[in-house]
């Protein structure tokens, strides 16, 4: 499934480690979208332990490497909707085309199955792109869920405010809010997100901010996560397009640098193509399967 995994398994498959092994490992990690700094630190730490323990066998080195990987993920914790609060909001954020709207629909499908007695509505918070409202409306029809929308160009904060009012008066429990794809370099757009968050926090403290990140964008995904996290504190990621084309290493770097991991991964375009992210599964696929 993951290109990085294939390369790592091949590399650790050797019986005797030589000096070029460590260079190859670092190159492999970087090629698999692990950032250069993280790759270098991982290799240095693994090499040091292997040398101190006199390990020269690929398979044993793999186990040391694995425990170094686990250390990176040890303090990360994904955030999920739980049905405790009377009203909760999931806000989907991210740059253009990463899969926010699709993920909004997949999440609605997911939580509808998990908590059938909780009612979900959509807020069409992407008022910037002309077709965005229609795109979410189509999902809402297919899923049989209500959508709160205004016209193209309306204030997204006002749409989300409307959705919160509608949810409160109809007794809905979860508002899943789409937003416009923001260029992460535009500070003014990111400031706008703080305004949306303020509107939500006036109504409920149960808000989950998911940054949607495209797994195929590589190093740029770290930059996106850094910028959004600094601007508006992200709770977890949704890593989309984590199917055949993804190299898979970027989430190691994001976990190490920002202490953020995916709550969910998207593995295709259908509603069912959303899975909870599991560190154990990820590391197993990377090194063992
Ligand atoms: N293979 C694959 N494709 C995906 C996944 N998630 C989304 N897509 C596709 O990516 C494209 C963009 O998805 P959207 O949900 O429209 O992305 P967006 O972030 O809302 O885009 P903007 O609103 O334009 O910023 C669509 O063709 C989706 O079908 C995924 O997990 N895997
Ligand atoms: Mg969209």
Short mmCIF file of C-alpha atoms and ligand atoms in Angstrom, two decimals:
data_model
loop_
_atom_site.label_atom_id
_atom_site.label_comp_id
_atom_site.label_asym_id
_atom_site.label_seq_id
_atom_site.Cartn_x
_atom_site.Cartn_y
_atom_site.Cartn_z
CA UNK A 1 0.00 0.00 0.00
CA UNK A 2 2.70 2.50 0.91
CA UNK A 3 5.64 3.13 -1.35
CA UNK A 4 7.88 4.00 1.59
CA UNK A 5 6.96 0.70 3.20
CA UNK A 6 8.08 -1.30 0.17
CA UNK A 7 11.47 0.42 0.12
CA UNK A 8 11.98 0.02 3.88
CA UNK A 9 11.09 -3.66 3.86
CA UNK A 10 13.57 -4.25 1.05
CA UNK A 11 16.27 -2.34 2.90
CA UNK A 12 15.82 -4.03 6.27
CA UNK A 13 15.68 -7.38 4.49
CA UNK A 14 19.46 -7.53 4.25
CA UNK A 15 21.29 -9.83 6.60
CA UNK A 16 24.38 -7.74 7.28
CA UNK A 17 24.38 -3.99 7.82
CA UNK A 18 27.27 -1.98 6.41
CA UNK A 19 28.05 1.73 6.53
CA UNK A 20 26.15 2.55 3.34
CA UNK A 21 23.02 1.00 4.88
CA UNK A 22 22.50 4.05 7.10
CA UNK A 23 22.87 6.43 4.18
CA UNK A 24 20.46 4.33 2.16
CA UNK A 25 17.99 4.37 5.04
CA UNK A 26 18.14 8.16 5.28
CA UNK A 27 17.71 8.54 1.49
CA UNK A 28 14.81 6.09 1.49
CA UNK A 29 13.04 8.00 4.24
CA UNK A 30 13.50 11.32 2.48
CA UNK A 31 12.27 9.86 -0.81
CA UNK A 32 9.25 8.54 1.04
CA UNK A 33 8.32 12.10 2.14
CA UNK A 34 9.84 12.01 5.62
CA UNK A 35 11.41 15.46 6.08
CA UNK A 36 15.25 15.58 5.98
CA UNK A 37 15.58 16.67 9.62
CA UNK A 38 13.30 13.93 10.92
CA UNK A 39 14.96 11.35 8.65
CA UNK A 40 18.41 12.28 9.89
CA UNK A 41 17.34 12.19 13.55
CA UNK A 42 15.63 8.82 13.15
CA UNK A 43 18.66 7.29 11.45
CA UNK A 44 21.13 8.74 13.97
CA UNK A 45 19.13 7.43 16.92
CA UNK A 46 18.65 3.97 15.39
CA UNK A 47 22.30 3.68 14.37
CA UNK A 48 23.51 4.71 17.82
CA UNK A 49 21.42 2.04 19.55
CA UNK A 50 22.38 -0.63 17.01
CA UNK A 51 26.07 0.15 17.42
CA UNK A 52 25.93 0.19 21.20
CA UNK A 53 24.14 -3.17 21.18
CA UNK A 54 26.36 -4.63 18.49
CA UNK A 55 23.43 -5.19 16.15
CA UNK A 56 24.44 -5.81 12.53
CA UNK A 57 21.42 -7.74 11.32
CA UNK A 58 18.75 -5.99 9.23
CA UNK A 59 15.86 -7.60 11.00
CA UNK A 60 17.07 -6.63 14.47
CA UNK A 61 17.83 -3.10 13.26
CA UNK A 62 14.26 -2.92 12.01
CA UNK A 63 12.95 -3.56 15.52
CA UNK A 64 15.11 -0.72 16.89
CA UNK A 65 13.92 1.56 14.12
CA UNK A 66 10.35 0.57 14.90
CA UNK A 67 10.70 1.54 18.54
CA UNK A 68 12.17 4.89 17.50
CA UNK A 69 9.13 5.42 15.27
CA UNK A 70 6.79 4.57 18.13
CA UNK A 71 8.54 7.20 20.28
CA UNK A 72 7.56 9.85 17.76
CA UNK A 73 3.91 8.90 17.98
CA UNK A 74 3.88 8.25 21.73
CA UNK A 75 2.58 11.66 22.77
CA UNK A 76 0.20 12.21 19.86
CA UNK A 77 -3.50 11.71 20.35
CA UNK A 78 -6.18 11.97 17.68
CA UNK A 79 -9.36 13.83 18.56
CA UNK A 80 -12.78 12.37 17.76
CA UNK A 81 -16.37 13.46 18.12
CA UNK A 82 -17.95 11.84 21.10
CA UNK A 83 -21.63 12.13 21.67
CA UNK A 84 -21.37 13.72 25.13
CA UNK A 85 -22.08 17.31 24.18
CA UNK A 86 -25.53 18.57 23.30
CA UNK A 87 -24.16 20.29 20.22
CA UNK A 88 -20.80 19.75 18.55
CA UNK A 89 -19.15 21.15 15.46
CA UNK A 90 -16.59 19.58 13.18
CA UNK A 91 -14.82 22.23 11.14
CA UNK A 92 -12.98 21.07 8.04
CA UNK A 93 -10.06 23.24 7.07
CA UNK A 94 -7.33 23.10 4.47
CA UNK A 95 -5.98 24.43 1.20
CA UNK A 96 -7.61 24.00 -2.21
CA UNK A 97 -8.53 20.58 -3.48
CA UNK A 98 -7.26 18.48 -0.58
CA UNK A 99 -10.60 16.75 -0.02
CA UNK A 100 -12.47 18.87 2.55
CA UNK A 101 -15.93 18.57 1.02
CA UNK A 102 -15.53 14.86 0.30
CA UNK A 103 -14.29 14.33 3.86
CA UNK A 104 -17.30 16.25 5.24
CA UNK A 105 -19.56 13.73 3.49
CA UNK A 106 -17.48 10.73 4.55
CA UNK A 107 -17.48 11.90 8.18
CA UNK A 108 -21.26 12.34 8.13
CA UNK A 109 -21.58 8.81 6.77
CA UNK A 110 -19.16 7.51 9.43
CA UNK A 111 -20.77 9.20 12.43
CA UNK A 112 -24.26 8.44 11.19
CA UNK A 113 -23.33 4.76 11.36
CA UNK A 114 -21.51 5.04 14.66
CA UNK A 115 -24.14 7.13 16.45
CA UNK A 116 -27.43 6.45 14.64
CA UNK A 117 -29.39 8.27 17.33
CA UNK A 118 -27.46 11.52 16.87
CA UNK A 119 -28.58 13.79 14.08
CA UNK A 120 -26.10 15.47 11.79
CA UNK A 121 -26.45 18.53 9.59
CA UNK A 122 -24.09 20.14 7.11
CA UNK A 123 -23.06 23.79 7.01
CA UNK A 124 -22.04 24.93 3.52
CA UNK A 125 -19.25 27.18 4.77
CA UNK A 126 -17.46 27.29 1.42
CA UNK A 127 -19.25 30.25 -0.11
CA UNK A 128 -16.21 31.23 -2.16
CA UNK A 129 -16.23 28.63 -4.92
CA UNK A 130 -19.39 28.75 -7.03
CA UNK A 131 -19.94 24.98 -7.24
CA UNK A 132 -19.08 24.22 -3.61
CA UNK A 133 -22.60 24.67 -2.20
CA UNK A 134 -24.06 22.41 -4.86
CA UNK A 135 -21.36 19.78 -4.27
CA UNK A 136 -22.24 19.55 -0.58
CA UNK A 137 -25.98 19.69 -1.37
CA UNK A 138 -25.62 16.62 -3.56
CA UNK A 139 -23.91 14.78 -0.70
CA UNK A 140 -26.62 15.88 1.72
CA UNK A 141 -29.33 14.49 -0.59
CA UNK A 142 -27.49 11.19 -1.06
CA UNK A 143 -26.97 10.84 2.66
CA UNK A 144 -30.43 12.07 3.57
CA UNK A 145 -29.10 14.85 5.79
CA UNK A 146 -30.12 18.47 6.07
CA UNK A 147 -27.87 21.23 4.80
CA UNK A 148 -27.78 24.88 5.80
CA UNK A 149 -26.52 27.09 3.00
CA UNK A 150 -26.66 30.67 1.78
CA UNK A 151 -25.88 32.12 -1.62
CA UNK A 152 -22.47 32.13 -3.27
CA UNK A 153 -20.34 34.93 -1.82
CA UNK A 154 -22.13 35.06 1.56
CA UNK A 155 -20.16 35.41 4.80
CA UNK A 156 -19.10 31.88 5.86
CA UNK A 157 -19.38 32.91 9.51
CA UNK A 158 -23.04 33.79 8.92
CA UNK A 159 -23.68 30.40 7.29
CA UNK A 160 -22.16 28.58 10.23
CA UNK A 161 -24.09 30.79 12.66
CA UNK A 162 -27.31 29.89 10.80
CA UNK A 163 -26.42 26.20 10.96
CA UNK A 164 -25.85 26.43 14.72
CA UNK A 165 -29.20 28.15 15.22
CA UNK A 166 -30.93 25.57 13.03
CA UNK A 167 -29.27 22.73 14.92
CA UNK A 168 -30.31 24.16 18.26
CA UNK A 169 -33.92 24.70 17.25
CA UNK A 170 -34.22 21.27 15.61
CA UNK A 171 -32.29 19.37 18.22
CA UNK A 172 -29.47 18.30 15.90
CA UNK A 173 -26.31 17.14 17.63
CA UNK A 174 -23.50 17.55 15.17
CA UNK A 175 -22.80 20.26 12.61
CA UNK A 176 -20.23 19.30 9.98
CA UNK A 177 -18.96 22.50 8.43
CA UNK A 178 -17.17 22.72 5.11
CA UNK A 179 -14.94 25.74 4.44
CA UNK A 180 -13.31 27.28 1.39
CA UNK A 181 -9.89 26.09 0.31
CA UNK A 182 -7.54 28.63 1.73
CA UNK A 183 -4.10 29.43 0.47
CA UNK A 184 -2.11 28.98 3.62
CA UNK A 185 0.11 31.96 2.80
CA UNK A 186 -2.76 34.44 3.01
CA UNK A 187 -2.80 35.63 6.59
CA UNK A 188 -6.07 37.51 6.14
CA UNK A 189 -7.89 34.31 5.20
CA UNK A 190 -6.50 32.52 8.19
CA UNK A 191 -7.65 35.39 10.41
CA UNK A 192 -11.10 34.79 8.99
CA UNK A 193 -11.00 31.29 10.45
CA UNK A 194 -10.51 32.72 13.92
CA UNK A 195 -13.71 34.70 13.37
CA UNK A 196 -15.60 31.50 12.47
CA UNK A 197 -14.20 29.80 15.54
CA UNK A 198 -15.37 32.66 17.73
CA UNK A 199 -18.90 32.39 16.33
CA UNK A 200 -18.93 28.68 17.12
CA UNK A 201 -17.48 29.05 20.59
CA UNK A 202 -20.30 31.44 21.52
CA UNK A 203 -22.70 28.53 21.01
CA UNK A 204 -20.72 25.48 22.07
CA UNK A 205 -17.32 24.55 23.44
CA UNK A 206 -17.41 21.22 21.64
CA UNK A 207 -15.54 22.02 18.46
CA UNK A 208 -13.15 19.81 16.53
CA UNK A 209 -10.86 21.43 13.99
CA UNK A 210 -9.62 18.97 11.42
CA UNK A 211 -6.98 20.02 8.96
CA UNK A 212 -7.46 18.09 5.76
CA UNK A 213 -4.14 17.27 4.14
CA UNK A 214 -3.51 15.52 0.83
CA UNK A 215 -1.03 12.70 1.42
CA UNK A 216 0.38 13.05 -2.07
CA UNK A 217 1.59 16.64 -1.57
CA UNK A 218 4.69 15.54 0.31
CA UNK A 219 6.81 18.14 2.07
CA UNK A 220 4.33 20.93 1.45
CA UNK A 221 1.88 19.18 3.77
CA UNK A 222 4.16 19.97 6.72
CA UNK A 223 4.18 23.62 5.75
CA UNK A 224 0.38 23.66 5.52
CA UNK A 225 0.02 21.99 8.89
CA UNK A 226 2.49 24.39 10.52
CA UNK A 227 0.74 27.47 9.18
CA UNK A 228 -2.78 26.37 10.09
CA UNK A 229 -1.69 25.07 13.48
CA UNK A 230 0.02 28.35 14.35
CA UNK A 231 -2.93 30.39 13.15
CA UNK A 232 -5.85 28.49 14.66
CA UNK A 233 -4.63 25.43 16.59
CA UNK A 234 -5.62 22.21 14.83
CA UNK A 235 -6.94 19.19 16.78
CA UNK A 236 -6.10 16.42 14.32
CA UNK A 237 -5.55 15.76 10.66
CA UNK A 238 -7.58 14.00 8.04
CA UNK A 239 -5.07 12.56 5.62
CA UNK A 240 -6.73 12.08 2.24
CA UNK A 241 -5.65 10.26 -0.92
CA UNK A 242 -3.74 7.84 1.26
CA UNK A 243 -4.17 5.19 -1.39
CA UNK A 244 -1.74 3.82 -3.96
CA UNK A 245 -0.08 7.10 -4.88
CA UNK A 246 0.84 8.10 -1.33
CA UNK A 247 4.41 7.57 -0.20
CA UNK A 248 3.27 7.76 3.39
CA UNK A 249 6.22 9.34 5.20
CA UNK A 250 4.84 12.82 5.66
CA UNK A 251 2.82 11.95 8.71
CA UNK A 252 5.97 10.91 10.59
CA UNK A 253 7.36 14.41 10.14
CA UNK A 254 4.10 16.13 11.04
CA UNK A 255 3.82 13.99 14.18
CA UNK A 256 7.41 14.77 15.17
CA UNK A 257 7.33 18.50 14.42
CA UNK A 258 3.77 19.38 15.44
CA UNK A 259 2.58 16.51 17.58
CA UNK A 260 -0.38 16.08 15.24
CA UNK A 261 -1.63 12.83 13.74
CA UNK A 262 -4.54 11.89 11.53
CA UNK A 263 -7.80 11.01 13.21
CA UNK A 264 -8.89 9.55 9.88
CA UNK A 265 -7.35 8.58 6.58
CA UNK A 266 -9.13 8.77 3.24
CA UNK A 267 -8.36 5.93 0.89
CA UNK A 268 -10.64 6.58 -2.06
CA UNK A 269 -13.55 8.63 -3.33
CA UNK A 270 -16.47 6.63 -1.91
CA UNK A 271 -18.20 7.32 1.41
CA UNK A 272 -16.86 4.07 2.84
CA UNK A 273 -13.29 5.05 1.99
CA UNK A 274 -12.58 6.59 5.37
CA UNK A 275 -10.84 4.77 8.18
CA UNK A 276 -9.75 5.62 11.66
CA UNK A 277 -6.01 6.05 11.68
CA UNK A 278 -4.09 3.57 13.76
CA UNK A 279 -0.40 4.06 14.56
CA UNK A 280 0.02 0.29 15.02
CA UNK A 281 -1.47 -0.48 11.59
CA UNK A 282 0.56 2.24 9.97
CA UNK A 283 3.87 1.05 11.40
CA UNK A 284 3.01 -2.57 10.65
CA UNK A 285 2.25 -1.73 7.00
CA UNK A 286 5.41 0.30 6.80
CA UNK A 287 7.73 -2.36 8.17
CA UNK A 288 6.12 -5.77 8.41
CA UNK A 289 3.31 -6.53 6.02
N1 LIG B 1 -8.30 8.90 -4.21
C1 LIG B 1 -8.85 9.75 -3.35
N2 LIG B 1 -9.44 10.87 -3.80
C2 LIG B 1 -9.98 11.73 -2.92
C3 LIG B 1 -9.95 11.49 -1.52
N3 LIG B 1 -10.57 12.53 -0.91
C4 LIG B 1 -10.97 13.36 -1.88
N4 LIG B 1 -10.63 12.91 -3.09
C5 LIG B 1 -10.86 13.54 -4.40
O1 LIG B 1 -10.16 14.77 -4.46
C6 LIG B 1 -10.87 15.73 -5.23
C7 LIG B 1 -11.06 17.01 -4.43
O2 LIG B 1 -11.94 16.74 -3.36
P1 LIG B 1 -12.83 17.85 -2.66
O3 LIG B 1 -13.51 17.20 -1.52
O4 LIG B 1 -13.67 18.58 -3.64
O5 LIG B 1 -11.69 18.82 -2.13
P2 LIG B 1 -11.84 20.23 -1.40
O6 LIG B 1 -10.75 20.35 -0.42
O7 LIG B 1 -13.21 20.38 -0.87
O8 LIG B 1 -11.60 21.21 -2.63
P3 LIG B 1 -11.91 22.81 -2.69
O9 LIG B 1 -13.27 23.01 -2.12
O10 LIG B 1 -11.84 23.13 -4.14
O11 LIG B 1 -10.84 23.48 -1.91
C8 LIG B 1 -12.16 15.06 -5.63
O12 LIG B 1 -12.03 14.55 -6.94
C9 LIG B 1 -12.31 13.92 -4.63
O13 LIG B 1 -13.06 12.85 -5.12
C10 LIG B 1 -9.30 10.28 -1.06
O14 LIG B 1 -9.19 9.99 0.14
N5 LIG B 1 -8.76 9.46 -2.02
MG1 LIG B 2 -14.61 21.85 -1.15
#
